Short mmCIF file of C-alpha atoms in Angstrom, two decimals:
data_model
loop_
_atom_site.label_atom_id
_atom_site.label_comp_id
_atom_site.label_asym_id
_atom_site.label_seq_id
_atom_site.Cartn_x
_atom_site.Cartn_y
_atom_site.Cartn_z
CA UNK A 1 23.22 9.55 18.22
CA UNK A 2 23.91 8.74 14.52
CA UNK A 3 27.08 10.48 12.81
CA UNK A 4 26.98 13.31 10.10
CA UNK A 5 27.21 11.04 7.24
CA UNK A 6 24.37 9.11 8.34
CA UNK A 7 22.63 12.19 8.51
CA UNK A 8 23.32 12.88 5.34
CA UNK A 9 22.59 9.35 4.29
CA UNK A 10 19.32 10.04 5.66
CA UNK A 11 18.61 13.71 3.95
CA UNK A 12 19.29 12.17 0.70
CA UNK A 13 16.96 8.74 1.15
CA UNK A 14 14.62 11.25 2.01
CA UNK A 15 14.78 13.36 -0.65
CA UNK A 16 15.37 10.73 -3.15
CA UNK A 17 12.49 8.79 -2.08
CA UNK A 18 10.12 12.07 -2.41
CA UNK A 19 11.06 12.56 -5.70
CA UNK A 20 10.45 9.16 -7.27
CA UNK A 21 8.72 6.83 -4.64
CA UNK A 22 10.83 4.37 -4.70
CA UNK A 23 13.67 2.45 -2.18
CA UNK A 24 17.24 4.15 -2.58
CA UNK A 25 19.72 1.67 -2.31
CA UNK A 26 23.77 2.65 -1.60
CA UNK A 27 24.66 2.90 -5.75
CA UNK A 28 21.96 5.73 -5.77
CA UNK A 29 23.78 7.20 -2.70
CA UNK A 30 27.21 7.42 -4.26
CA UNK A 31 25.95 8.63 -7.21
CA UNK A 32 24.02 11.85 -5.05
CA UNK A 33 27.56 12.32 -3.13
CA UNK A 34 28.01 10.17 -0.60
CA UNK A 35 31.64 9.36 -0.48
CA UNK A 36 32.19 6.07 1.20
CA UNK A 37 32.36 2.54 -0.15
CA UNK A 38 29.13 0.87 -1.42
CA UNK A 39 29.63 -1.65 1.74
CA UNK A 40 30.04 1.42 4.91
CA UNK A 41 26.97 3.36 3.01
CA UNK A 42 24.84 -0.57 3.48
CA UNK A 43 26.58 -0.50 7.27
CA UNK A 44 25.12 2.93 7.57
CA UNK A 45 21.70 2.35 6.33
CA UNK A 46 21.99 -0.98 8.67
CA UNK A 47 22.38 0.96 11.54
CA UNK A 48 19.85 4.13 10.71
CA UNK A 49 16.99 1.15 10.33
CA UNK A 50 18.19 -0.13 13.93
CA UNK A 51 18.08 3.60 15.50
CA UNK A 52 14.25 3.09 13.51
CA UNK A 53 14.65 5.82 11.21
CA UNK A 54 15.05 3.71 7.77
CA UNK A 55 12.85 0.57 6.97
CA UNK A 56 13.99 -2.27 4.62
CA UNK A 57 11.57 -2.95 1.85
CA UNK A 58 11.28 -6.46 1.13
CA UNK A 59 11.22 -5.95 -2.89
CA UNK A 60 14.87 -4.82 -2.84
CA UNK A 61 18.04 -4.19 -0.84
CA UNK A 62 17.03 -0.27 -0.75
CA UNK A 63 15.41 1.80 2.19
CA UNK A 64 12.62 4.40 2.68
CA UNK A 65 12.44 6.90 5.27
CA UNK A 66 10.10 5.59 8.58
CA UNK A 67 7.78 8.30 10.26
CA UNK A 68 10.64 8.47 12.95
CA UNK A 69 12.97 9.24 10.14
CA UNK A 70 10.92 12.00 8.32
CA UNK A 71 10.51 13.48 12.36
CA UNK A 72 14.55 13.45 12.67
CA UNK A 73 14.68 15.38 8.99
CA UNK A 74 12.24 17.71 10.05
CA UNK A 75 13.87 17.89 13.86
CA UNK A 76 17.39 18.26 12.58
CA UNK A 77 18.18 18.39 8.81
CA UNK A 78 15.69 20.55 7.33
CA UNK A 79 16.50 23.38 5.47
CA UNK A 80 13.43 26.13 4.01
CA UNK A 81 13.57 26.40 0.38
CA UNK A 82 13.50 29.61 -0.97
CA UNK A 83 10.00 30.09 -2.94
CA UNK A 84 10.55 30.12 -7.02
CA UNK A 85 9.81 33.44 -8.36
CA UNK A 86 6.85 32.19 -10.13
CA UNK A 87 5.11 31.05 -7.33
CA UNK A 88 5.84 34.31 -5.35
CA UNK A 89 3.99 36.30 -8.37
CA UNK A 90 1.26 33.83 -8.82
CA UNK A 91 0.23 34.67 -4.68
CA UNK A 92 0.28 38.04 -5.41
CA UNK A 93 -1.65 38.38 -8.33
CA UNK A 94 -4.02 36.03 -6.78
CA UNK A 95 -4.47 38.54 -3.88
CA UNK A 96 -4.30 41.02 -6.47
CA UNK A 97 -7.99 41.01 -7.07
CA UNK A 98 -10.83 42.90 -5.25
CA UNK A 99 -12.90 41.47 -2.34
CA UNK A 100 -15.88 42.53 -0.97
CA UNK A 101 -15.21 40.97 2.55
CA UNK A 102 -13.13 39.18 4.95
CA UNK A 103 -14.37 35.62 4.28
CA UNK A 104 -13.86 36.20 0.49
CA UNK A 105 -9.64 36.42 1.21
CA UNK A 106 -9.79 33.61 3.53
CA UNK A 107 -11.21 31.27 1.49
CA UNK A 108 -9.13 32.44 -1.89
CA UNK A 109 -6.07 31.99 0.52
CA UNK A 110 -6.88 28.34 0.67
CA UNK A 111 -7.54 28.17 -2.67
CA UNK A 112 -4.29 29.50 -4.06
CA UNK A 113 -2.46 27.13 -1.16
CA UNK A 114 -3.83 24.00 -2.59
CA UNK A 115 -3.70 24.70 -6.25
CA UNK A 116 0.28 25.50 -6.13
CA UNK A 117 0.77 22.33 -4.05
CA UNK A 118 -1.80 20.16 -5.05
CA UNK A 119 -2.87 19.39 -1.62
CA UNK A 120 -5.42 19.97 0.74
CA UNK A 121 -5.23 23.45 2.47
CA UNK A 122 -6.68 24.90 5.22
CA UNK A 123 -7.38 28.56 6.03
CA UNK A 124 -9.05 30.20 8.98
CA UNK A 125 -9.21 33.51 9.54
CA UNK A 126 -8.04 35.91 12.36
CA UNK A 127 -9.63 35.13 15.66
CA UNK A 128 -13.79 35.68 16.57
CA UNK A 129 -13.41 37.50 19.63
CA UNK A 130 -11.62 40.45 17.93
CA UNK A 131 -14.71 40.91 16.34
CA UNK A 132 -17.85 43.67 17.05
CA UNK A 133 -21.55 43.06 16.13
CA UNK A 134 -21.91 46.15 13.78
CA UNK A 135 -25.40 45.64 12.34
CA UNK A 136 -28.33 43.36 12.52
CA UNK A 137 -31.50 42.98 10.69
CA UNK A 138 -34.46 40.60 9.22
CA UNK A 139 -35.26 40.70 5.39
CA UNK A 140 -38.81 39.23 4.65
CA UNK A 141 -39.03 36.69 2.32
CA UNK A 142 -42.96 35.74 2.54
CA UNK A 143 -45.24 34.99 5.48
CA UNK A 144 -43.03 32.37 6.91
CA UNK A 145 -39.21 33.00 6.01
CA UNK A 146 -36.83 35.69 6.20
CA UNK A 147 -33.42 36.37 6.02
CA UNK A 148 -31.70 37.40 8.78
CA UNK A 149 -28.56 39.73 8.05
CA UNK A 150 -25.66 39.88 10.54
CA UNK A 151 -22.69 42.33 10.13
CA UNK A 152 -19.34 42.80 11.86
CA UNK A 153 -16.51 44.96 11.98
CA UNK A 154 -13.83 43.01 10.52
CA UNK A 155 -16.23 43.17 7.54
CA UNK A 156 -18.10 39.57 7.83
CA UNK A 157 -21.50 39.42 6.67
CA UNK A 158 -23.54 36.63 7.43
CA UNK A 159 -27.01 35.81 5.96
CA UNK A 160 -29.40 32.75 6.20
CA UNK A 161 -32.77 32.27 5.48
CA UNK A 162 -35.05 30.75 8.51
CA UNK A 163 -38.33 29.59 8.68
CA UNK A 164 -40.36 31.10 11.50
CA UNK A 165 -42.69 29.38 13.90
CA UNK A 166 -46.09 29.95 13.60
CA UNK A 167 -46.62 31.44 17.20
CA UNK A 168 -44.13 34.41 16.12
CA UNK A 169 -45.50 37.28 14.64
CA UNK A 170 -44.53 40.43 12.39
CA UNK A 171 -44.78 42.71 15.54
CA UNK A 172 -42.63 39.80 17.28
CA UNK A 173 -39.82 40.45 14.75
CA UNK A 174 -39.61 43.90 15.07
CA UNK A 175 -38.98 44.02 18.43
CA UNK A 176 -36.54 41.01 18.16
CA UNK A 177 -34.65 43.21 15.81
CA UNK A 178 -35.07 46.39 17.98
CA UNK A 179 -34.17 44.38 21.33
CA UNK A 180 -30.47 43.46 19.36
CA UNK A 181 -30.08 46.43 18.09
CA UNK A 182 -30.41 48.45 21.38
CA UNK A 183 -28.38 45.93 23.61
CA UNK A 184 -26.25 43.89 21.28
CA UNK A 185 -25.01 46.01 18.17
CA UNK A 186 -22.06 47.73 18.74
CA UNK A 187 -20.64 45.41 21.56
CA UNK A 188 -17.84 42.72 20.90
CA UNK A 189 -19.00 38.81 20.09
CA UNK A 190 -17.77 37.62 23.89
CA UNK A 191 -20.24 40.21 25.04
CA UNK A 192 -22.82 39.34 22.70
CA UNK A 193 -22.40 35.89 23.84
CA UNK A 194 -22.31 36.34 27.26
CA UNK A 195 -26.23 38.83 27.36
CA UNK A 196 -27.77 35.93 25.60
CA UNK A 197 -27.34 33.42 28.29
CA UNK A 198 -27.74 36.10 30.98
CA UNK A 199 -29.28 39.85 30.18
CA UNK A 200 -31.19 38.72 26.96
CA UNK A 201 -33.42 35.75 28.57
CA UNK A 202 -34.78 38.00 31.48
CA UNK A 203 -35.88 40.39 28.48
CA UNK A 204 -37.75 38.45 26.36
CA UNK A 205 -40.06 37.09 29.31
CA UNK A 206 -41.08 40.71 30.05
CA UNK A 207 -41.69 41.00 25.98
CA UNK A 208 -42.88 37.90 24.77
CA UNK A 209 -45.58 35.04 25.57
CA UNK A 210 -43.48 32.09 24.34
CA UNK A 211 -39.74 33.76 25.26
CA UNK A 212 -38.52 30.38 25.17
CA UNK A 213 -39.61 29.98 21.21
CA UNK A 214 -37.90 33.70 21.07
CA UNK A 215 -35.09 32.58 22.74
CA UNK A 216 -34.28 29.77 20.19
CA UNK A 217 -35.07 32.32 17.44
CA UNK A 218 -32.17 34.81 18.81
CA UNK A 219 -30.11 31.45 19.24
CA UNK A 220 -30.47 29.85 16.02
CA UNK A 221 -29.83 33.40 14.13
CA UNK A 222 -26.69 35.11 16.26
CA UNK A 223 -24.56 31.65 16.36
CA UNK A 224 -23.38 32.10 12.76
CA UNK A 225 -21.27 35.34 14.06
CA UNK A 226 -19.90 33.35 16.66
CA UNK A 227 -18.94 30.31 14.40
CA UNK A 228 -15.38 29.97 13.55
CA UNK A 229 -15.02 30.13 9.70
CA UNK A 230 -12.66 27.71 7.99
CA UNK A 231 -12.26 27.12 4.31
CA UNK A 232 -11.01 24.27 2.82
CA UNK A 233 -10.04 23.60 -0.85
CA UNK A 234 -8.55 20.39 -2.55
CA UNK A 235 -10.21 17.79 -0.94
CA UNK A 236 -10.44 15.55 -4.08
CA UNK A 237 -6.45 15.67 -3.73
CA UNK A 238 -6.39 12.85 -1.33
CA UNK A 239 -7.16 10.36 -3.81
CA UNK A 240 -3.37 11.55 -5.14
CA UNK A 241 -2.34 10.34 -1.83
CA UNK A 242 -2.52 8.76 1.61
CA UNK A 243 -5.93 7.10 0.70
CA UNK A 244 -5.60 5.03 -2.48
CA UNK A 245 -7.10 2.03 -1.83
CA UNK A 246 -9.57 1.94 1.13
CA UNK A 247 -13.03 3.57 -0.20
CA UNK A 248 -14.23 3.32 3.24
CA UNK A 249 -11.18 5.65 4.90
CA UNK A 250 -12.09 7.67 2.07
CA UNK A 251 -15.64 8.42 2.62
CA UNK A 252 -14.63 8.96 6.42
CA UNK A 253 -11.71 11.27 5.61
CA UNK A 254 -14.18 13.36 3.08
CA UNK A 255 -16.94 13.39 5.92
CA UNK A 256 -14.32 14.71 8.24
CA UNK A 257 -13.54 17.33 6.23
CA UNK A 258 -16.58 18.49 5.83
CA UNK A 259 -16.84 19.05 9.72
CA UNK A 260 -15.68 22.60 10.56
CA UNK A 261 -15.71 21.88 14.21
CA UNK A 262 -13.40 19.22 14.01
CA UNK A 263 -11.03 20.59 11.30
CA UNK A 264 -11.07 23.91 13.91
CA UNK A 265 -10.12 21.67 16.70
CA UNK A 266 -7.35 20.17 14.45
CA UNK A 267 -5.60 23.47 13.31
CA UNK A 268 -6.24 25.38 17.16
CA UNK A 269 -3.15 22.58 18.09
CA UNK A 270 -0.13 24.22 19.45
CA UNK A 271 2.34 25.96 17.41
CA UNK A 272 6.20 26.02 17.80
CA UNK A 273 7.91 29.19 18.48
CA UNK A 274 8.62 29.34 14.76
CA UNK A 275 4.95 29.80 14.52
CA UNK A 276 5.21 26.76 12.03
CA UNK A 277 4.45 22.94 13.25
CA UNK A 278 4.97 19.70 11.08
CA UNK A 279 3.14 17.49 12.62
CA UNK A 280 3.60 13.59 10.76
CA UNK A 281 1.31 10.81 10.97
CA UNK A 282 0.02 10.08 14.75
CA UNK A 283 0.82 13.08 15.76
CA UNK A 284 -1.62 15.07 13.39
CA UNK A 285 -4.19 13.52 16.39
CA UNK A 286 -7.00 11.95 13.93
CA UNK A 287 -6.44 8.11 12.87
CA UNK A 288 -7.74 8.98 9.57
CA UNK A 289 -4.57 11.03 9.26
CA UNK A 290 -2.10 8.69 10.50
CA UNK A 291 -0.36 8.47 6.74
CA UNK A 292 -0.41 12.22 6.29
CA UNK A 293 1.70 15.14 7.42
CA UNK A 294 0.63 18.71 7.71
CA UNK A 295 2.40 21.63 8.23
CA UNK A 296 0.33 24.71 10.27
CA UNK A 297 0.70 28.00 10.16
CA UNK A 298 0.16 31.22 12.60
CA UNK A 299 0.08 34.70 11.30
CA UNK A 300 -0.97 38.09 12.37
CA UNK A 301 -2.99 41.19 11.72
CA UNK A 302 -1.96 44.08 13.60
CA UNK A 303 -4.97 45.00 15.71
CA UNK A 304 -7.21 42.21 14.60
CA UNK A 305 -6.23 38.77 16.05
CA UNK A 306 -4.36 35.48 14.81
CA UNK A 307 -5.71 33.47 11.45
CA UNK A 308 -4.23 30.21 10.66
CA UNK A 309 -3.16 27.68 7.48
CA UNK A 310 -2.52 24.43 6.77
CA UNK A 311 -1.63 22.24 4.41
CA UNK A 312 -2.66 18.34 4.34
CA UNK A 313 -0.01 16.00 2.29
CA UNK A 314 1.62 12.59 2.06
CA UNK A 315 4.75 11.98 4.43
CA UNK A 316 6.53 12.15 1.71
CA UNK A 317 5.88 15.48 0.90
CA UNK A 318 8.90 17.96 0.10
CA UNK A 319 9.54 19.25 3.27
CA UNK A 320 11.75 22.01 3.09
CA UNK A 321 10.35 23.20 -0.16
CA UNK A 322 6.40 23.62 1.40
CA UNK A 323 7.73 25.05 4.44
CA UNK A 324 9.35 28.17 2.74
CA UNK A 325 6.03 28.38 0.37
CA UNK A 326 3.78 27.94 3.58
CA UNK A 327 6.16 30.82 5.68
CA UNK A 328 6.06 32.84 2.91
CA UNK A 329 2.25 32.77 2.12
CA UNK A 330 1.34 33.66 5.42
CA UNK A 331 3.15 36.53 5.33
CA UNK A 332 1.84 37.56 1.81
CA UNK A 333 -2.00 36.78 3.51
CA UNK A 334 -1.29 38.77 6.84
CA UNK A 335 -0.63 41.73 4.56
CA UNK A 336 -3.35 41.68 2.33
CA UNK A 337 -5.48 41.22 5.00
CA UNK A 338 -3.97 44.38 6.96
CA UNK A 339 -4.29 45.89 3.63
CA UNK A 340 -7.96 45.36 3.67
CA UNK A 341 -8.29 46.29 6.96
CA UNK A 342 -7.23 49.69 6.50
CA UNK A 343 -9.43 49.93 3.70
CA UNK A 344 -12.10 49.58 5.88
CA UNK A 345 -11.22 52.50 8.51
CA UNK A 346 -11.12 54.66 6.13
#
């Protein structure tokens, strides 16, 4: 157990240290309040490094904060900034504008997130299951493409162009596109997903010569509505920090980030009560991340499911200042997005 002016000892090493990167040494510490002789603050830094929440640099007599030291800060000594004014008006107008769908908030979301911290954010919208296949149907392109239209009721549209096989025919399509819309529009995605492994096969081998060819064909163009959707903006911030040096950990943390199933995996972690987790180095759960923090995010739309954020930063991020921004933007993003919502039912 460490006394309250070693906790404060800490607080201020850590905050110092965000601010300018470099050791803080006991001078600096009197200076920022501590009052105690230059040679009890040293004995007090001595002892935070033995409890393992300080390290000694070997360039100077100061100390920086160790991962188990940012943890206790976070734990114990953390206080939420209130958000500046500026940045309060600068989500709001940036919600201010109009959308034509769902996707089109979540990925602004991240956008504004990253560009007032400068790091990498994460946004994922409220959950898939809430959702309702709403419409369905095949645009032709030319002889061998088309574009296959999906629509929900949380206002998703999904389009992609596929090539078809030459086995499938025009006649094929059309009752492809009559056999969803008579069993699988209107019904919610877990149902949807559930008759195409069990109601849909038996169909199209009463319908079809090749209903395995089908099969792949009803497959390839339904999975997009059952496909998480996360956005992510500032990527090129992690040159600014965490991976300076290493090209290689680079390349590896860009690839990752370009992997929506693992980023998904990495923000469905648990959340504290608070409905806000810092998570800081190992415990992010990806080695590429293991000099990073990020903060996560819950927040809710009445009616239509649980979204998420995140932000990616050094461990020397200001904590207490991006957890007020980050509890206050979700907020701000749950109510646009019930805004929208509304729009839609009426």
């Amino acid at each position: 157990m460490i006394t309250e002016r070693q906790q404060n000892i800490l607080r201020l090493i850590i905050q110092e240290y965000t601010n300018t990167g470099t050791p803080v040494g006991s001078k600096k510490l009197m200076e920022e309040g501590i009052q105690s002789s230059s040679a009890t603050i040293r004995n007090d830094m001595k002892a935070l490094e033995e409890h393992g929440l300080l390290l000694k640099t070997h360039s100077s007599s100061g100390r920086i904060p160790s991962m188990e030291g940012y943890r206790y800060y976070v734990d114990y000594l953390l206080r939420p900034a209130e958000i500046e004014h500026d940045e309060l008006e600068t989500i709001r107008h940036s919600f201010g504008k109009e959308f034509h769908e769902i996707n089109d908030i979540i990925k602004q979301s991240a956008d504004i997130l990253s560009n007032l911290t400068s790091y990498t954010a994460f946004s994922l919208g409220p959950e898939v299951k809430e959702r309702k296949l709403t419409g369905f149907r095949i645009v032709p392109l030319n002889d061998r493409q088309i574009i296959a239209v999906i629509v929900t009721d949380k206002g998703n549209v999904e389009s992609q162009v596929f090539a078809i096989p030459p086995s499938v025919t025009s006649q094929d399509l059309e009752k492809m596109t009559q056999i969803i819309n008579d069993k699988l529009v209107g019904q919610p995605l877990l149902t949807v997903y559930h008759r195409l492994r069990t109601e849909i096969p038996m169909i199209l081998h009463r319908y079809f010569q090749t209903p395995d060819g089908m099969m792949d064909l009803f497959e390839a163009m339904l999975g997009h509505a059952f496909e998480e959707k996360v956005f992510v903006s500032g990527r090129m911030n992690l040159l600014d920090f965490g991976v300076k040096q290493d090209i290689e950990q680079l390349k590896s943390v860009y690839s990752f980030m370009q992997n929506t199933d693992a980023i998904t995996h990495l923000l469905s972690s648990e959340i504290s009560d608070s409905q806000i987790a810092i998570r800081i180095g190992s415990e992010i759960g990806n080695t590429l991340l293991d000099d990073m923090s990020m903060i996560t995010a819950t927040y809710e739309v009445a009616g239509h499911g649980k979204g998420t954020i995140a932000l990616l930063g050094p461990t020397s991020m200001p904590y207490s200042k991006m957890f007020g921004l980050v509890d206050v933007f979700r907020h701000e993003l749950a109510s646009k997005l019930g805004a929208y919502y509304r729009f839609l039912d009426e």
